[in-house]
mmCIF file of C-alpha atoms and ligand atoms in Angstrom:
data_model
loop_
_atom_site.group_PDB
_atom_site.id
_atom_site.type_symbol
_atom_site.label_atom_id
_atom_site.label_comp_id
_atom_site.label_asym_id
_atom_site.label_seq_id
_atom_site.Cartn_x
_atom_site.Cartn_y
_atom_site.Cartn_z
ATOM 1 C CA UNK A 53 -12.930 -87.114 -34.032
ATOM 2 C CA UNK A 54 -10.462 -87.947 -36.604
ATOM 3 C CA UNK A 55 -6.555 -86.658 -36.986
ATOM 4 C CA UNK A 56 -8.274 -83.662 -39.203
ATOM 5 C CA UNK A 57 -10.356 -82.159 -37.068
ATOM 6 C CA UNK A 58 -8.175 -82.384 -34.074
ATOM 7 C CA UNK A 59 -5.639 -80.281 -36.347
ATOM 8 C CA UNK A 60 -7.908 -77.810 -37.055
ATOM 9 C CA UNK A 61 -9.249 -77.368 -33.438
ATOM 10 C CA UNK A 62 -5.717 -77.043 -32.246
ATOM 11 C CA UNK A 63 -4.814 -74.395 -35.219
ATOM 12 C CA UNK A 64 -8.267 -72.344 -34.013
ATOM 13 C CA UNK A 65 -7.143 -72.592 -30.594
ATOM 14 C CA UNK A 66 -3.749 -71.206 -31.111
ATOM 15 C CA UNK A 67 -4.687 -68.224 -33.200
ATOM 16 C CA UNK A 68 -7.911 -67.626 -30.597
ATOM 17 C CA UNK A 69 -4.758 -67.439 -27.734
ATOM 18 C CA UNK A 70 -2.380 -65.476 -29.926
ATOM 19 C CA UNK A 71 -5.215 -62.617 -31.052
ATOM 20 C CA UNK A 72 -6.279 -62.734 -27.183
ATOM 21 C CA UNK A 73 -2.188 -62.292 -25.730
ATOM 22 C CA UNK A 74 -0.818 -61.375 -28.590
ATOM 23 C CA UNK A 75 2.693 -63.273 -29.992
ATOM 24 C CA UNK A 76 5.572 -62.890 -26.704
ATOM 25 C CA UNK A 77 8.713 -61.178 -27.513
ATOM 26 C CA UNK A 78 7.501 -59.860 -30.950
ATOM 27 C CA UNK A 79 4.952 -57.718 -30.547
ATOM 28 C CA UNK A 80 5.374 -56.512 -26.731
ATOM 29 C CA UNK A 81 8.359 -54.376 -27.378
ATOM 30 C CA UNK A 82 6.786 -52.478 -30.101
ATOM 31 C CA UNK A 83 4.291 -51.712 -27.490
ATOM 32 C CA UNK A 84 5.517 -50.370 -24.428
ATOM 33 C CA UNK A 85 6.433 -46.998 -24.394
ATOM 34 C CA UNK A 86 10.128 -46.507 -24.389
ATOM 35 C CA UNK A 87 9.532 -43.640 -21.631
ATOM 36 C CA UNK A 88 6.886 -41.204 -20.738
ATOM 37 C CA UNK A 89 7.291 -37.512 -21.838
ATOM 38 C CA UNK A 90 6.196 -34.816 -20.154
ATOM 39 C CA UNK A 91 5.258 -32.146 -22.500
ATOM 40 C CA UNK A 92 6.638 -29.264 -19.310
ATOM 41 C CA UNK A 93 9.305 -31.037 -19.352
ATOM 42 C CA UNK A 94 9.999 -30.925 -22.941
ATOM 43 C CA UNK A 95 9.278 -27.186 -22.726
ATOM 44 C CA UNK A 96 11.555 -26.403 -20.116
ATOM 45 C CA UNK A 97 14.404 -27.888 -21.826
ATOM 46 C CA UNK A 98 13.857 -25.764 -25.169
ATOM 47 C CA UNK A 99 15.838 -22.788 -25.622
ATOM 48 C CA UNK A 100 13.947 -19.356 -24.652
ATOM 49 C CA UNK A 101 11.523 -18.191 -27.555
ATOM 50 C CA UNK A 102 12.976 -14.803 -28.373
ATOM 51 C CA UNK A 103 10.148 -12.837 -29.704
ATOM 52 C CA UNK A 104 9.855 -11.668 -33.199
ATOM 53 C CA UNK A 105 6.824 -9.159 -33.201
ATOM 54 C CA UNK A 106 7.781 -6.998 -36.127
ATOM 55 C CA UNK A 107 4.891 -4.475 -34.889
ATOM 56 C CA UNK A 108 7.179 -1.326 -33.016
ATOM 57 C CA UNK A 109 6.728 2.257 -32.925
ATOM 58 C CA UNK A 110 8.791 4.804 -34.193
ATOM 59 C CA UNK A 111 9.788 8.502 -32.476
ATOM 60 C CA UNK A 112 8.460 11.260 -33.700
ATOM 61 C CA UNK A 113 10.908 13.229 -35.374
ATOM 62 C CA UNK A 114 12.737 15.726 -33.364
ATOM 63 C CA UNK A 115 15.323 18.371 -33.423
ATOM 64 C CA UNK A 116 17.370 18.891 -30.438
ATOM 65 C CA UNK A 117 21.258 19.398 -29.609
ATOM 66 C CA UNK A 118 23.550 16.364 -31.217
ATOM 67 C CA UNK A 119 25.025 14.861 -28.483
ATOM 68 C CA UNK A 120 29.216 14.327 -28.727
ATOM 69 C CA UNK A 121 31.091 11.729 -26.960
ATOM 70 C CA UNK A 122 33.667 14.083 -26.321
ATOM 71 C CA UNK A 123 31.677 16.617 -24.726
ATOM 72 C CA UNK A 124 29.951 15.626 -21.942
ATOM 73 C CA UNK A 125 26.813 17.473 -20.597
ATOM 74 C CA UNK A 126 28.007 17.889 -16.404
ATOM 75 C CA UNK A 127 31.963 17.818 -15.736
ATOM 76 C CA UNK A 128 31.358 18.720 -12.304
ATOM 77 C CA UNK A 129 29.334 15.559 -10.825
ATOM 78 C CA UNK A 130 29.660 11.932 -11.180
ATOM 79 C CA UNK A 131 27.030 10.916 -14.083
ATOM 80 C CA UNK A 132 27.787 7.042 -13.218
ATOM 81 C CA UNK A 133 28.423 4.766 -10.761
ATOM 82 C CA UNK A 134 31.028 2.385 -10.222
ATOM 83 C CA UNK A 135 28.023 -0.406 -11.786
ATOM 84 C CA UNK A 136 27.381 1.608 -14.850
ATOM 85 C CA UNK A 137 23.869 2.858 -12.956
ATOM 86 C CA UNK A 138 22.932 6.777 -14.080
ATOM 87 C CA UNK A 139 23.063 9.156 -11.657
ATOM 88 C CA UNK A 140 20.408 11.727 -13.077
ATOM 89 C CA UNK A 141 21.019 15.738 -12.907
ATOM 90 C CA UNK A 142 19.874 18.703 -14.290
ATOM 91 C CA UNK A 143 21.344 19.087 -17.636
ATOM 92 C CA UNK A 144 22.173 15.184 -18.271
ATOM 93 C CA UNK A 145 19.106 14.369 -20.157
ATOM 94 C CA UNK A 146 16.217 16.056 -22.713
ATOM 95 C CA UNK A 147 13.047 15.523 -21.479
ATOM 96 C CA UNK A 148 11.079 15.702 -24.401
ATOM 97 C CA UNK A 149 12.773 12.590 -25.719
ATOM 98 C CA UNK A 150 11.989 10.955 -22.880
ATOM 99 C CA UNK A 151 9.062 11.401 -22.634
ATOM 100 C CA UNK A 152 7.923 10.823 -26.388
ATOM 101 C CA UNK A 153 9.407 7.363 -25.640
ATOM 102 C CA UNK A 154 7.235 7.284 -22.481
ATOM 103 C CA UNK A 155 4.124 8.487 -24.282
ATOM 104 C CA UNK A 156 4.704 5.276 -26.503
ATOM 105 C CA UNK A 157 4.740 2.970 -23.456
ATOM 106 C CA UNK A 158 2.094 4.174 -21.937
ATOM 107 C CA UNK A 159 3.288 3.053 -18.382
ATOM 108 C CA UNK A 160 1.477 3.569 -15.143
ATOM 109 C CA UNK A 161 3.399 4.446 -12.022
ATOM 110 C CA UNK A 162 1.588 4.452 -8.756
ATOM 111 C CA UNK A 163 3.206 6.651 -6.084
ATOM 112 C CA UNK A 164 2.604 5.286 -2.491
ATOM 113 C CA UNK A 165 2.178 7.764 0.324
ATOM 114 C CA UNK A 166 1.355 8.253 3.776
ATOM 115 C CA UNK A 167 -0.490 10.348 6.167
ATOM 116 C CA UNK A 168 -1.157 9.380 9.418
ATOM 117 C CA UNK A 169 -1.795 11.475 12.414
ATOM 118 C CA UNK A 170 -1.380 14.865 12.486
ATOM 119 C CA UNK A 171 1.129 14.472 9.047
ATOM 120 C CA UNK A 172 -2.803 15.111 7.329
ATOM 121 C CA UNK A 173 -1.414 19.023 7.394
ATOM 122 C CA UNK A 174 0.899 17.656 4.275
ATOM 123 C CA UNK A 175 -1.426 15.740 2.150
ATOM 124 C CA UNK A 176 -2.760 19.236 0.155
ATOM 125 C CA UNK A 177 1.057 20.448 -0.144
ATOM 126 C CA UNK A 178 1.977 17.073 -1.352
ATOM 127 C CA UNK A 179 -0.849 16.771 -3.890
ATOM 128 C CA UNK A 180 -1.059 19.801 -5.147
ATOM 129 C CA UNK A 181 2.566 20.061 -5.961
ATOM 130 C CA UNK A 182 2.503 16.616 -7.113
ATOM 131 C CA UNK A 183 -0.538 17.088 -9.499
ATOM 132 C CA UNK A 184 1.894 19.187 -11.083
ATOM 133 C CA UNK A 185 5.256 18.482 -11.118
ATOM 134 C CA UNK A 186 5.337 14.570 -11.130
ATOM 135 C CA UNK A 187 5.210 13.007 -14.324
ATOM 136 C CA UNK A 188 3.272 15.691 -15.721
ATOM 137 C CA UNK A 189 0.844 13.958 -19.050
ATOM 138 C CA UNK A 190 1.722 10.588 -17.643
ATOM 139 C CA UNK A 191 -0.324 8.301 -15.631
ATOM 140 C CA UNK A 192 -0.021 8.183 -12.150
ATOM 141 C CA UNK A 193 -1.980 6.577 -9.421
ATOM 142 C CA UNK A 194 -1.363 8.149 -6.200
ATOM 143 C CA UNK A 195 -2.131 5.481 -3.038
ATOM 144 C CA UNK A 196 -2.912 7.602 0.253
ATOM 145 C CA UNK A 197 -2.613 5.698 3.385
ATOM 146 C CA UNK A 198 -4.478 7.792 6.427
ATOM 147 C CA UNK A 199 -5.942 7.201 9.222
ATOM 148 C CA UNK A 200 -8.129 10.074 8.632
ATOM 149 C CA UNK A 201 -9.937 9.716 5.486
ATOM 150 C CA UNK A 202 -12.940 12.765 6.360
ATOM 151 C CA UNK A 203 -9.891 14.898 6.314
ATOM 152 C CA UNK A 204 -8.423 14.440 2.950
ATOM 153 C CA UNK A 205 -8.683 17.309 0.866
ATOM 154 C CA UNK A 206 -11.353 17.500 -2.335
ATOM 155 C CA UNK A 207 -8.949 18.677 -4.952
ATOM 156 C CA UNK A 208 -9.200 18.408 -8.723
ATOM 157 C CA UNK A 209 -6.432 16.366 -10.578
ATOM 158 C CA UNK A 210 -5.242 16.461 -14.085
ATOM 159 C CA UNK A 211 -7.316 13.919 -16.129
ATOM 160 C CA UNK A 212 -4.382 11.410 -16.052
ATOM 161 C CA UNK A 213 -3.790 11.314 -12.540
ATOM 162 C CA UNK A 214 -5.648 9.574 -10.002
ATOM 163 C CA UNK A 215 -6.354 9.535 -6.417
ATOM 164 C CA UNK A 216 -7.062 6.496 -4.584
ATOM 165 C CA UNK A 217 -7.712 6.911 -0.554
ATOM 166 C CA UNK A 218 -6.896 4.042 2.015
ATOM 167 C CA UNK A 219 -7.464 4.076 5.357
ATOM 168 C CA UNK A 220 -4.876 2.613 7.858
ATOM 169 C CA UNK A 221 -4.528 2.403 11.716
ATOM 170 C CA UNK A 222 -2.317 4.359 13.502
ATOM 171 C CA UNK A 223 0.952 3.020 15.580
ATOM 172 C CA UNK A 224 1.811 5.216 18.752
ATOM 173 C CA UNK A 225 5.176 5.796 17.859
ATOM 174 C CA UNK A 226 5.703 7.587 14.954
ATOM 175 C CA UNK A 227 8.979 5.612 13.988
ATOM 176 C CA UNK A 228 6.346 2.030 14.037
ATOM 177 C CA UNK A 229 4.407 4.654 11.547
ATOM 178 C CA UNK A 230 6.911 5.183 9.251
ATOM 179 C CA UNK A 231 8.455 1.537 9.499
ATOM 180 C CA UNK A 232 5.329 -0.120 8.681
ATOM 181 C CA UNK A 233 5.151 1.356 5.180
ATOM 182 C CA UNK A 234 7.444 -1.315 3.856
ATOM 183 C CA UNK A 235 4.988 -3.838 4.993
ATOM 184 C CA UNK A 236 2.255 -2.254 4.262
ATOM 185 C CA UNK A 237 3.719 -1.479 0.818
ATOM 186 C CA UNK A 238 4.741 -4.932 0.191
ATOM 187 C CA UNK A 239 1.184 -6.462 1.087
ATOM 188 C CA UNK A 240 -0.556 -4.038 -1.660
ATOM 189 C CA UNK A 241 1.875 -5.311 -4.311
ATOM 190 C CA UNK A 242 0.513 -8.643 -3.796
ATOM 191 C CA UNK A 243 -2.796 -7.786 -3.481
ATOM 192 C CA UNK A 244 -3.829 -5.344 -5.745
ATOM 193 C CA UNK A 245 -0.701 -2.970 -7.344
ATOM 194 C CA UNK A 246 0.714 -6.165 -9.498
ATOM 195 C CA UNK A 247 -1.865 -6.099 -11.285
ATOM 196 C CA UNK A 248 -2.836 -2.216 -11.524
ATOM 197 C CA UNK A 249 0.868 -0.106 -11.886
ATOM 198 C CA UNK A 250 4.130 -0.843 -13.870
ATOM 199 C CA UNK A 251 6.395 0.979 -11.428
ATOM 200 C CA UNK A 252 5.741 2.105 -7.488
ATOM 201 C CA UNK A 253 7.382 5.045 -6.116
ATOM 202 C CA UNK A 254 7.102 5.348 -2.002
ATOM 203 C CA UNK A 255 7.372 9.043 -1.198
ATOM 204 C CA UNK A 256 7.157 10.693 2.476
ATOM 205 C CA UNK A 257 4.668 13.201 2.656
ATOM 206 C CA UNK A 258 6.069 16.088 4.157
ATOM 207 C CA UNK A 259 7.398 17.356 0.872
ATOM 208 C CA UNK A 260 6.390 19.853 -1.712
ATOM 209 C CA UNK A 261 7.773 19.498 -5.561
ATOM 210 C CA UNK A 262 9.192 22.689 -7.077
ATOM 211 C CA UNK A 263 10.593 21.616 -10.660
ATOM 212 C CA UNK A 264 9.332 18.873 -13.093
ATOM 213 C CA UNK A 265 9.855 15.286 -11.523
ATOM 214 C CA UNK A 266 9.931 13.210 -14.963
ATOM 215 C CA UNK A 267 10.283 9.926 -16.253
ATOM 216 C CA UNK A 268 14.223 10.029 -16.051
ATOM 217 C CA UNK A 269 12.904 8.534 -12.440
ATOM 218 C CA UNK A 270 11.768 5.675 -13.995
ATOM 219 C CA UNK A 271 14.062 2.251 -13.724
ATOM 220 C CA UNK A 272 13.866 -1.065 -12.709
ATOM 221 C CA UNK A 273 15.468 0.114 -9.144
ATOM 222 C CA UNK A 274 15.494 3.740 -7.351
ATOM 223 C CA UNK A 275 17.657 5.538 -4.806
ATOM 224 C CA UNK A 276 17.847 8.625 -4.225
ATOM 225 C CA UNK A 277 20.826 9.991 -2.838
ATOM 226 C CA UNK A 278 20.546 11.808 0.560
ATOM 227 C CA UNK A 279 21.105 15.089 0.662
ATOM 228 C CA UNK A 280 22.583 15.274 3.431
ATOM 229 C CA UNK A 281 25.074 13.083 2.918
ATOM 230 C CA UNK A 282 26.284 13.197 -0.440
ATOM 231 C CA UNK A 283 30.219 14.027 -0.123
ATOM 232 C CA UNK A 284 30.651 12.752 2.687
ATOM 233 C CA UNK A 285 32.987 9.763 3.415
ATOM 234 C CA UNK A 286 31.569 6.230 3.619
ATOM 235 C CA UNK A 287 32.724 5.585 7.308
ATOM 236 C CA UNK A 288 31.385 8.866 8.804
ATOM 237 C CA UNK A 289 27.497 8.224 6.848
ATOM 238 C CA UNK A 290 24.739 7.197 9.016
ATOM 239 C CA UNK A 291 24.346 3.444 8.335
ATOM 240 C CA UNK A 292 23.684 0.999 11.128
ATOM 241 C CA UNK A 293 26.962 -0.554 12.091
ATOM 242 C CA UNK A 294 26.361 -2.318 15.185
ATOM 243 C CA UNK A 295 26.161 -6.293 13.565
ATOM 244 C CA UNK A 296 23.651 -7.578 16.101
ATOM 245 C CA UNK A 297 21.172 -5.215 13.788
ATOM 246 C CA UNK A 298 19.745 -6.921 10.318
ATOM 247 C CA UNK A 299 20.315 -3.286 8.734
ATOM 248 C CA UNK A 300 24.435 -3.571 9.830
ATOM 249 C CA UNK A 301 26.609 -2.434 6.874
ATOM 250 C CA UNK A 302 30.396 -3.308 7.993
ATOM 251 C CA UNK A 303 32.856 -0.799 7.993
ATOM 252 C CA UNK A 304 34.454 0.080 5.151
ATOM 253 C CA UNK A 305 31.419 -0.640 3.067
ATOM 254 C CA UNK A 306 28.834 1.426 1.532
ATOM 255 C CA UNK A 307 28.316 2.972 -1.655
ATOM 256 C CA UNK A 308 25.963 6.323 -0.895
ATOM 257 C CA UNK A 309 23.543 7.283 1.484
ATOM 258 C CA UNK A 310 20.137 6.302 0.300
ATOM 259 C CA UNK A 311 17.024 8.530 1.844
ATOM 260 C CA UNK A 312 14.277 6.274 2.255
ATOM 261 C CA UNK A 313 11.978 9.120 1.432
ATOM 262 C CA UNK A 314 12.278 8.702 -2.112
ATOM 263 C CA UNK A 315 12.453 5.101 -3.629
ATOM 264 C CA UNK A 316 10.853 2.996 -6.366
ATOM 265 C CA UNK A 317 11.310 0.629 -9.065
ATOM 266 C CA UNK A 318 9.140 -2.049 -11.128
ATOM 267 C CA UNK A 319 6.713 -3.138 -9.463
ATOM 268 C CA UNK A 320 8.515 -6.574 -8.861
ATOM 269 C CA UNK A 321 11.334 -5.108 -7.389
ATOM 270 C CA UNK A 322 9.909 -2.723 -4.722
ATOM 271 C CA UNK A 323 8.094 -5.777 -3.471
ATOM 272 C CA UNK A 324 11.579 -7.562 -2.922
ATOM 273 C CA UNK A 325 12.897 -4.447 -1.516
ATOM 274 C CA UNK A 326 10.073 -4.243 0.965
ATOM 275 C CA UNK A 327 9.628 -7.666 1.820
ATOM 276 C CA UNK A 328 13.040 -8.265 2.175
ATOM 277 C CA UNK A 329 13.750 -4.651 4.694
ATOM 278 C CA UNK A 330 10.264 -5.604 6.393
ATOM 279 C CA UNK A 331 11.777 -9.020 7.459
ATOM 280 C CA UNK A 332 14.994 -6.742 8.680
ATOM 281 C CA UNK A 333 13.056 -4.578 10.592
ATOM 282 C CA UNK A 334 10.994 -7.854 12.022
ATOM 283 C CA UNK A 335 13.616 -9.280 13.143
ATOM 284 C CA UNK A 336 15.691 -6.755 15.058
ATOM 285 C CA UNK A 337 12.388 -6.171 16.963
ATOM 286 C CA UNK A 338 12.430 -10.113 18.137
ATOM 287 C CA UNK A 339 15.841 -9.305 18.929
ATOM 288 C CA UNK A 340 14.954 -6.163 20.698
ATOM 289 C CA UNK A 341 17.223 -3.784 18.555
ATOM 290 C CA UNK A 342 15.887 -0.883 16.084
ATOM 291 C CA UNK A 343 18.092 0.219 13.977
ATOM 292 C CA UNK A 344 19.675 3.683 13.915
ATOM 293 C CA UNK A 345 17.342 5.100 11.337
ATOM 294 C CA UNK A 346 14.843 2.647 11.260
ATOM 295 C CA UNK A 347 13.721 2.075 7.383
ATOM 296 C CA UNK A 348 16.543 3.579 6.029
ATOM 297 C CA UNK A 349 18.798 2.117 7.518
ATOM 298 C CA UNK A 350 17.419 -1.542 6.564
ATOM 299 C CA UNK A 351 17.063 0.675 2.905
ATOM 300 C CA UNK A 352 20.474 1.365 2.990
ATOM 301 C CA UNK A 353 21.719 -2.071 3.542
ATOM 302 C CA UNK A 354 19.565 -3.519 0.597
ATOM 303 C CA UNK A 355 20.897 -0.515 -1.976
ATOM 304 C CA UNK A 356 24.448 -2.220 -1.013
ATOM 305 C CA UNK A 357 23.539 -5.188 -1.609
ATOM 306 C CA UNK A 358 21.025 -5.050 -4.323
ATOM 307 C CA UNK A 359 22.293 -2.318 -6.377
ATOM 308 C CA UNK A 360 20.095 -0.178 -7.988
ATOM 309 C CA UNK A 361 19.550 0.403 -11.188
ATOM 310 C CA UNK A 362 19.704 4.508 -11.758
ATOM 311 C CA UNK A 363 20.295 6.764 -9.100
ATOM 312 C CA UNK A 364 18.273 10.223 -8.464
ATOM 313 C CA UNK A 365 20.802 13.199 -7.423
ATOM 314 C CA UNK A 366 19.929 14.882 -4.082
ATOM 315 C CA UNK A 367 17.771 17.687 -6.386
ATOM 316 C CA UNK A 368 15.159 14.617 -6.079
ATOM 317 C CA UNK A 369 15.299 15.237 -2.512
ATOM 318 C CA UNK A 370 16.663 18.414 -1.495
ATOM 319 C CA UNK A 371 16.417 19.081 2.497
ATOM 320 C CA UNK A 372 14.587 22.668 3.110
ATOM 321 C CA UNK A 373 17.250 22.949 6.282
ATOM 322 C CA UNK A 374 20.375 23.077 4.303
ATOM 323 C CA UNK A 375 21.321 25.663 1.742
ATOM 324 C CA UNK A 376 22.215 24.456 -1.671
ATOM 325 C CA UNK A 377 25.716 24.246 -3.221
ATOM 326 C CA UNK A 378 26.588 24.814 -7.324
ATOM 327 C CA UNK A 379 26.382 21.353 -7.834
ATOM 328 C CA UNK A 380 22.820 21.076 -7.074
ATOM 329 C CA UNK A 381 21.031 23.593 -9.959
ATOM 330 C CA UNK A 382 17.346 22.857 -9.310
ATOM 331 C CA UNK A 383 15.485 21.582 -6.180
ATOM 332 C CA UNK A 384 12.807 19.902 -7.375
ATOM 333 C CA UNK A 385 11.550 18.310 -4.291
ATOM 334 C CA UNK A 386 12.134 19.432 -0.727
ATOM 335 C CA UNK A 387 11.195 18.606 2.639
ATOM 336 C CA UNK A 388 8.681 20.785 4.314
ATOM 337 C CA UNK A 389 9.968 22.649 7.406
ATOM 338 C CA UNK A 390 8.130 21.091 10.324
ATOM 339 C CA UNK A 391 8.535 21.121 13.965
ATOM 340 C CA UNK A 392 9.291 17.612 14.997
ATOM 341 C CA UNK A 393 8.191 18.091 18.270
ATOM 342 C CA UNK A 394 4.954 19.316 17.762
ATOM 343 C CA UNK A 395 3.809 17.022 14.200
ATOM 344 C CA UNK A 396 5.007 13.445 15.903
ATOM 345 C CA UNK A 397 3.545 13.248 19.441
HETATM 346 N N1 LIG B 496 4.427 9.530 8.962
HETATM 347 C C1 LIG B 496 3.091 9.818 9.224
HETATM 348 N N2 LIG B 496 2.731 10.151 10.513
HETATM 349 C C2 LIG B 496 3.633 10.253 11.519
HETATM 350 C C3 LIG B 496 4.982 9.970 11.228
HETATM 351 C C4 LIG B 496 5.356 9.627 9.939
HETATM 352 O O1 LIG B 496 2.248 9.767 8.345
HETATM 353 O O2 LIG B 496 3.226 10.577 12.641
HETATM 354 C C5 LIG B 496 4.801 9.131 7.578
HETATM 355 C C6 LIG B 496 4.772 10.325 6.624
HETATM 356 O O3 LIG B 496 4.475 9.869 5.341
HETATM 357 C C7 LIG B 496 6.200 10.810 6.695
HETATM 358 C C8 LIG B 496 6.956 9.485 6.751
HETATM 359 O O4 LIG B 496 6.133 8.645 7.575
HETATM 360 O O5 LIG B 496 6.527 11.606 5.578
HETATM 361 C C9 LIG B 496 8.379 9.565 7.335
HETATM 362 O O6 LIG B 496 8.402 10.278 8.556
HETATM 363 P P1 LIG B 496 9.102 11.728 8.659
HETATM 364 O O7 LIG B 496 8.776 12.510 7.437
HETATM 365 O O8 LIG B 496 8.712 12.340 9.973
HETATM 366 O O9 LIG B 496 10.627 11.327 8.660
HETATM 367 P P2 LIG B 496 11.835 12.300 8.232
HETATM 368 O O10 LIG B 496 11.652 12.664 6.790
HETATM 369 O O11 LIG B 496 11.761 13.507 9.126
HETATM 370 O O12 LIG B 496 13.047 11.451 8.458
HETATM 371 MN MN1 LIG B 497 9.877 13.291 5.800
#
């Protein structure tokens, strides 16, 4: 083998190594990927897309008082509270353009409800009333919890509003009864309400409606304030005090006095609201306290500390026993007279 041919070996060798590893230090950076990007990452880090549908829906047009800043519609209540929440009462609002903006949004609002025991005497008041005077041309799915399904009543609804029975076991004492709704509650959100209502009112049933119930109800989170307790100072209302309870509200705290008969929200927030007073009422029976109103009370504590969002005047919940002042121009739902005695045991 001459000088030639050992050059040209050694030349085909070299470029057979360099195509195999490639040339070090020139080509190897150019290579490696300075650093793997995650595309969530990447997402996560952009600003929020604020969306610019241009497709929205107009009111109709409507005639109807002007409304002046100067003259406002109640002098005689409190319209707001301290957190710039509504507090809604006759002669605050017009209906009808509330609910032309409803109409557009064609919510559903589910209304939970339950009837367990010998409370079945209230299901046909409830209903009927309810078919109604609740949210009258919107939808509404009304959840009944009983124990005795055979004794529901037939009745015919309005063609928006329907009627969905569930059967539930009984508790022997009728405060476990009216305790367990929050869990109960809270375990259909996850299951089966997220997906099938917008907003979920809970509602006792041992109440009749008198007056329209509308969508001025409807908010991201609703109290209704108790009527019987509406004027009265914060350290003479019913909350639970004693701190060894999870419902305790310190003294010298408290905004109103929430009834737990009447509450709701979006769906989202009821199941926070439920979950979180369930876990309340959980715990004080590990620690072998109930607290001094059971629900409400652990209600009550969460309204402080979650506030809500608009507030329902005690005409949302006007108890039969006590006769009405000025200030309260409509009852549109009240408690049906019952003899405790005789419906809990
Ligand atoms: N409840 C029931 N069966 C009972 C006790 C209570 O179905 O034996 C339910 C029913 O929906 C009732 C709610 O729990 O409206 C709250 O109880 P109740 O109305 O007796 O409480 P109150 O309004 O008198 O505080
Ligand atoms: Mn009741």
């Amino acid at each position: 083998m001459d000088i030639r041919k050992e050059h040209i070996l050694v030349v085909i060798l070299m470029a057979g190594i360099i195509g195999f590893f490639g040339i070090p230090h020139i080509s190897q950076p150019s290579c490696q990927p300075v650093r793997q990007v995650d595309l969530d990452e990447t997402f996560l880090v952009l600003p929020r897309e604020t969306d610019l549908n241009v497709t929205f829906s107009v009111l109709p047009r409507m005639s109807y008082p002007q409304p002046f800043l100067d003259k406002p519609r109640r002098t005689d209540v409190l319209l707001m509270s301290p957190w710039l929440a509504p507090i809604v009462w006759e002669g605050t609002f017009n209906r009808d353009i509330l609910n032309a903006q409803y109409r557009q949004k064609n919510v559903i609002v589910g209304v939970a409800t339950f009837a367990v025991k010998k409370y079945v005497r209230f299901i046909e008041g409830f209903l009927g009333s309810a078919n109604k005077f609740f949210l009258s041309g919107h939808r509404v799915n009304f959840y009944l919890f009983t124990d005795h399904p055979e004794k529901v009543p037939s009745m015919k609804l309005a063609p928006e509003k329907r009627l969905f029975i569930i059967p539930v076991q009984n508790y022997s004492r009728w405060q476990d009864i009216s305790m367990n709704r929050m869990d109960i509650i809270s375990s259909h959100i996850r299951s089966r309400w997220r997906y099938e209502v917008d907003y979920l009112y809970s509602m006792d049933i041992d109440v009749q409606m008198f007056e329209h119930i509308g969508v001025e109800i409807i908010d991201t989170l609703v109290g209704t304030i108790s009527s019987w307790q509406y004027t009265k100072p914060r350290d003479s209302n019913s909350y639970e005090r004693r701190p060894e309870s999870r419902a305790a509200i310190p003294s010298g705290e408290g905004d109103f006095y929430y009834a737990a008969s009447f509450y709701g929200g979006s769906v989202s927030e009821v199941y926070r609201l439920t979950t979180a007073c369930f876990k309340g009422v959980t715990e004080d029976r590990a620690n072998g306290i109930e607290a001094k109103w059971h629900e409400e009370s652990h209600l009550n504590k969460y309204l402080l500390y979650h506030k809500p969002t608009r507030l329902l005047s005690p005409e949302y919940y006007w108890d039969e026993e006590l006769s009405r002042p000025r200030i309260v121009r409509v009852k549109r739902l009240s408690s049906v007279r019952k003899d405790l005695k005789e419906v809990r045991f």
